[in-house]
Coordinates of C-alpha atoms in Angstrom, one line a residue:
M265 CA -9.0 4.8 -8.4
S266 CA -7.8 3.9 -12.2
L267 CA -4.0 3.7 -12.9
V268 CA -3.0 3.8 -16.6
D269 CA 0.4 2.0 -16.9
Y270 CA 3.1 2.9 -19.1
S271 CA 6.6 2.1 -20.0
S272 CA 9.4 3.0 -17.4
D273 CA 11.3 6.1 -17.8
S274 CA 14.4 4.4 -18.3
G275 CA 16.0 0.9 -18.2
T276 CA 18.1 -0.2 -15.3
G277 CA 21.1 -0.7 -17.4
S278 CA 22.1 -4.0 -15.9
E279 CA 22.2 -7.6 -17.6
P280 CA 21.1 -10.8 -16.0
E281 CA 23.9 -12.9 -14.8
D282 CA 23.3 -15.9 -17.2
F283 CA 23.7 -13.4 -20.3
K284 CA 27.0 -12.2 -18.7
R285 CA 28.3 -15.8 -18.4
K286 CA 27.3 -16.5 -21.9
A287 CA 28.9 -13.5 -23.3
N288 CA 32.2 -14.7 -22.0
S289 CA 31.8 -18.2 -23.2
T290 CA 33.0 -19.8 -26.6
A291 CA 29.3 -19.8 -27.7
F292 CA 29.9 -16.2 -28.7
V293 CA 33.0 -16.8 -30.7
P294 CA 32.5 -17.5 -34.6
Q295 CA 32.7 -21.2 -35.3
A296 CA 34.9 -20.7 -38.3
K297 CA 37.5 -18.9 -36.0
K298 CA 37.6 -21.9 -33.4
L299 CA 38.1 -24.3 -36.3
C300 CA 40.8 -22.4 -38.1
C301 CA 42.8 -21.5 -34.9
G302 CA 42.2 -24.6 -32.9
Q303 CA 41.6 -22.6 -29.9
V304 CA 39.0 -20.0 -28.5
D305 CA 40.3 -16.4 -29.1
S306 CA 38.3 -13.1 -28.6
P307 CA 37.1 -11.5 -31.8
S308 CA 39.5 -8.8 -33.2
T309 CA 38.2 -5.4 -33.9
E310 CA 38.5 -6.3 -37.7
D311 CA 35.8 -9.0 -37.1
L312 CA 33.2 -6.3 -35.7
L313 CA 30.9 -4.1 -37.5
P314 CA 30.9 -0.7 -36.4
I315 CA 27.7 0.5 -34.1
P316 CA 25.8 3.3 -35.7
K317 CA 26.0 6.7 -34.0
G318 CA 22.3 6.9 -33.8
L319 CA 22.2 3.6 -31.9
L320 CA 24.8 4.6 -29.4
S321 CA 23.0 7.9 -28.5
S322 CA 19.7 6.1 -28.0
F323 CA 21.4 4.3 -24.9
G324 CA 21.9 7.5 -23.0
G325 CA 25.6 8.4 -23.9
G326 CA 24.9 11.8 -22.2
A327 CA 22.4 13.8 -20.5
R328 CA 19.0 14.6 -21.9
Q329 CA 19.0 17.7 -23.9
D330 CA 15.7 19.7 -24.3
D331 CA 15.0 21.7 -27.2
P332 CA 12.3 24.2 -26.5
A333 CA 12.0 24.7 -30.5
R334 CA 10.2 21.4 -30.5
H335 CA 7.7 22.5 -27.9
G336 CA 6.6 26.0 -29.0
G337 CA 9.5 27.7 -27.2
R338 CA 8.4 26.3 -23.9
Q339 CA 10.9 25.5 -21.1
R340 CA 11.0 23.1 -18.4
S341 CA 10.2 24.5 -15.0
F342 CA 13.1 22.2 -13.6
P343 CA 15.7 20.3 -15.4
H344 CA 15.1 16.7 -16.3
T345 CA 16.7 14.1 -14.1
K346 CA 16.8 10.5 -15.0
G347 CA 14.6 8.6 -12.8
N348 CA 12.2 11.4 -11.8
W349 CA 8.8 12.1 -13.0
A350 CA 7.1 15.5 -13.4
T351 CA 3.8 15.4 -11.1
F352 CA 0.9 17.5 -10.5
V353 CA -2.8 17.7 -9.3
F354 CA -5.5 19.2 -10.9
I355 CA -9.3 19.6 -11.6
P356 CA -10.2 18.7 -15.3
C357 CA -12.6 20.6 -17.3
K358 CA -15.4 18.6 -18.7
E359 CA -16.7 18.9 -22.2
N360 CA -19.8 20.8 -21.3
L361 CA -17.6 23.7 -20.0
L362 CA -15.2 23.1 -23.0
S363 CA -18.1 23.7 -25.3
C364 CA -18.8 27.1 -23.8
I365 CA -15.1 28.3 -23.8
R366 CA -13.9 27.0 -27.1
P367 CA -15.9 29.4 -29.3
V368 CA -15.3 32.6 -27.5
L369 CA -11.4 32.2 -27.5
P370 CA -10.7 33.8 -30.8
A371 CA -12.8 36.9 -29.7
L372 CA -10.9 37.1 -26.4
F373 CA -7.4 36.6 -28.2
D374 CA -8.5 39.4 -30.8
Y375 CA -9.6 41.7 -28.2
L376 CA -6.2 41.5 -26.3
N377 CA -4.3 42.0 -29.5
K378 CA -6.2 45.3 -30.3
S379 CA -6.0 46.5 -26.9
R380 CA -2.1 46.0 -26.6
K381 CA -1.8 47.3 -30.3
S382 CA 0.4 44.2 -30.9
T383 CA 0.1 40.8 -32.3
L384 CA 1.0 38.7 -29.3
G385 CA 0.8 35.4 -30.8
I386 CA -1.6 33.8 -28.2
R387 CA -2.1 30.1 -28.6
D388 CA -5.1 28.2 -27.0
C389 CA -4.5 25.8 -24.1
L390 CA -7.0 23.2 -25.6
A391 CA -4.3 20.7 -26.7
D392 CA -3.0 20.3 -23.2
G393 CA -6.5 20.2 -21.7
L394 CA -8.2 22.9 -19.8
H395 CA -7.8 22.5 -15.9
L396 CA -7.7 23.9 -12.6
S397 CA -4.3 23.5 -10.7
L398 CA -4.3 22.3 -7.1
S399 CA -0.6 21.8 -6.9
R400 CA 2.9 22.9 -8.5
V401 CA 4.5 20.8 -10.9
V402 CA 7.2 18.7 -8.8
P403 CA 9.6 16.0 -9.8
I404 CA 9.2 12.6 -7.7
P405 CA 11.2 9.4 -8.1
H406 CA 9.3 6.4 -9.6
H407 CA 8.9 4.4 -6.3
M408 CA 6.9 7.4 -4.8
I409 CA 4.3 7.2 -7.4
K410 CA 2.1 4.5 -5.8
P411 CA 2.2 5.7 -2.3
L412 CA 1.6 9.3 -3.2
T413 CA -1.3 8.6 -5.4
E414 CA -2.6 6.2 -2.6
E415 CA -2.4 8.9 -0.1
L416 CA -4.0 11.4 -2.3
Q417 CA -7.0 9.0 -3.0
Q418 CA -7.5 8.4 0.6
Q419 CA -7.5 12.1 1.5
L420 CA -9.6 13.6 -1.5
S421 CA -12.1 10.7 -1.7
L422 CA -13.6 12.1 1.5
L423 CA -14.3 15.4 0.2
P424 CA -17.7 16.4 -1.6
R425 CA -18.0 17.3 -5.1
F426 CA -19.4 20.8 -6.0
N427 CA -19.7 23.4 -8.7
C428 CA -17.6 26.5 -9.4
V429 CA -18.1 29.5 -11.7
L430 CA -15.4 31.1 -14.0
E431 CA -15.7 34.5 -15.0
K432 CA -13.0 37.4 -14.6
P433 CA -10.3 37.3 -17.0
S434 CA -6.7 37.7 -15.8
I435 CA -3.1 37.4 -17.0
Y436 CA -0.6 35.3 -15.0
C437 CA 3.1 34.6 -15.5
N438 CA 5.0 31.6 -14.6
D439 CA 7.8 31.6 -11.9
E440 CA 10.5 31.6 -14.6
K441 CA 8.8 34.6 -16.4
S442 CA 9.1 32.5 -19.7
R443 CA 5.5 32.3 -20.3
S444 CA 2.2 34.2 -19.6
F445 CA -1.3 32.8 -19.4
L446 CA -4.8 34.5 -20.1
S447 CA -7.0 32.9 -17.6
L448 CA -10.5 32.7 -16.2
D449 CA -10.5 33.0 -12.4
V450 CA -12.7 31.2 -10.2
A451 CA -15.7 33.8 -9.2
Q452 CA -17.7 31.3 -7.0
G453 CA -16.7 28.2 -5.1
R454 CA -13.2 29.5 -4.1
E455 CA -13.4 28.2 -0.5
K456 CA -14.3 24.7 -1.8
V457 CA -11.4 24.6 -4.3
K458 CA -9.3 25.9 -1.4
G459 CA -10.3 22.8 0.7
L460 CA -9.1 20.5 -2.0
M461 CA -5.9 22.4 -2.3
S462 CA -5.3 22.2 1.4
A463 CA -5.8 18.4 1.2
V464 CA -3.1 18.1 -1.8
D465 CA -0.7 20.4 0.3
K466 CA -0.9 18.1 3.4
V467 CA -0.2 15.0 1.2
F468 CA 2.7 16.8 -0.5
S469 CA 4.2 18.1 2.7
D470 CA 4.1 14.6 4.2
F471 CA 6.2 13.4 1.2
G472 CA 8.6 16.1 1.4
L473 CA 7.3 17.9 -1.9
E474 CA 6.8 21.8 -2.2
K475 CA 3.3 22.9 -1.6
F476 CA 1.1 25.2 -3.8
Y477 CA 1.2 28.9 -3.6
K478 CA 0.3 30.5 -0.1
D479 CA -2.0 32.9 -1.6
A480 CA -3.2 30.8 -4.6
L481 CA -5.6 32.6 -7.1
F482 CA -7.5 29.7 -8.7
H483 CA -8.1 29.9 -12.3
V484 CA -8.4 28.1 -15.6
S485 CA -5.8 29.1 -18.1
V486 CA -7.3 29.2 -21.7
G487 CA -4.4 30.9 -23.8
W488 CA -0.5 31.4 -23.5
V489 CA 2.2 33.4 -25.1
L490 CA 6.0 33.4 -24.7
G491 CA 7.5 36.0 -22.4
E492 CA 6.2 38.1 -19.7
V493 CA 2.9 40.1 -20.5
L494 CA 1.7 42.8 -18.3
P495 CA -1.4 42.2 -16.2
L496 CA -4.9 43.5 -17.5
S497 CA -5.8 46.9 -16.7
A498 CA -9.1 47.7 -14.7
R499 CA -10.7 48.8 -18.4
E500 CA -9.3 45.6 -20.1
E501 CA -11.0 43.3 -17.4
E502 CA -14.3 45.0 -17.5
E503 CA -14.4 45.1 -21.3
M504 CA -13.5 41.4 -21.5
I505 CA -16.1 40.4 -19.0
C506 CA -18.5 42.0 -21.1
L507 CA -17.3 40.4 -24.1
L508 CA -17.5 36.8 -22.3
R509 CA -21.1 37.5 -21.3
R510 CA -22.1 38.7 -24.7
E511 CA -20.4 35.8 -26.5
T512 CA -21.3 32.9 -24.1
S513 CA -25.1 32.1 -23.8
R514 CA -24.8 30.9 -20.2
V515 CA -22.8 31.1 -17.0
L516 CA -19.4 29.1 -17.1
T517 CA -20.1 26.5 -14.5
M518 CA -17.2 24.0 -13.6
S519 CA -18.5 20.8 -12.2
V520 CA -16.0 19.5 -9.8
D521 CA -16.4 15.7 -9.3
T522 CA -13.1 14.3 -10.1
V523 CA -9.3 15.2 -9.1
V524 CA -6.5 14.0 -11.2
C525 CA -2.9 13.3 -10.3
K526 CA -0.8 13.3 -13.4
T527 CA 2.7 11.6 -13.2
G528 CA 4.5 11.6 -16.5
N529 CA 1.9 9.8 -18.9
K530 CA 0.3 7.9 -16.1
T531 CA -2.9 9.3 -14.4
C532 CA -4.8 8.6 -11.3
C533 CA -8.5 9.8 -11.3
I534 CA -9.9 10.3 -7.8
Q535 CA -13.7 10.6 -7.4
L536 CA -15.2 13.1 -4.9
Q537 CA -18.2 12.2 -2.7
P538 CA -21.6 12.6 -4.3

């Protein structure tokens, strides 16, 4: 298991006792003032320079405000809480699969726009990294990161690696109905993926975290759009499958040998059994 360290989400806000004592001592009183007055006085407000507003706001003067406009209109699934870290578990797509999917995305997006007779503004998911989710995104406190990842490592490292095949396109909407996703469903290997999900569910349940969807439909999202988009019709599904087969030279096989737990910008990579 490899852990990549990162800076803490926030400081403790406390000061060492030595610093507090020094702040109240004469060492912090301007020397000229001590000589002039013959005694130690606290500096008056006239002696202090104003603190820039930007500096004050950087020290958490209020609740953190999210601006969806800075993230393509995307919104959080749950409000940001100081000290909590967004965490989820997934199977990453490797470059050999990405090299097959990447060239066909413009054709898939163009077909959907023409079929719906509208410019949906579909954006690809490549920047976020294509993956197959094994859990919901849940908030956890910092002290839970290490024991959670260690338990996931213990449970998942016992399971064998395998391959699964992606094929049928589908459209899914998130729980908030704020975004819709064009995805490729797992056509072969669903039971093995379900075995990984069950192991993650067990660990999450032990830590009091919400488990994955009861009737999970395993898929890899390749594009997204703001708002709720209607599911694909039977005709659209059939025509997009034909488009995929025509545009790709081989079966979209996903090698599953690593599971990743991501917490904030820290990742824990868990290798499955050979």
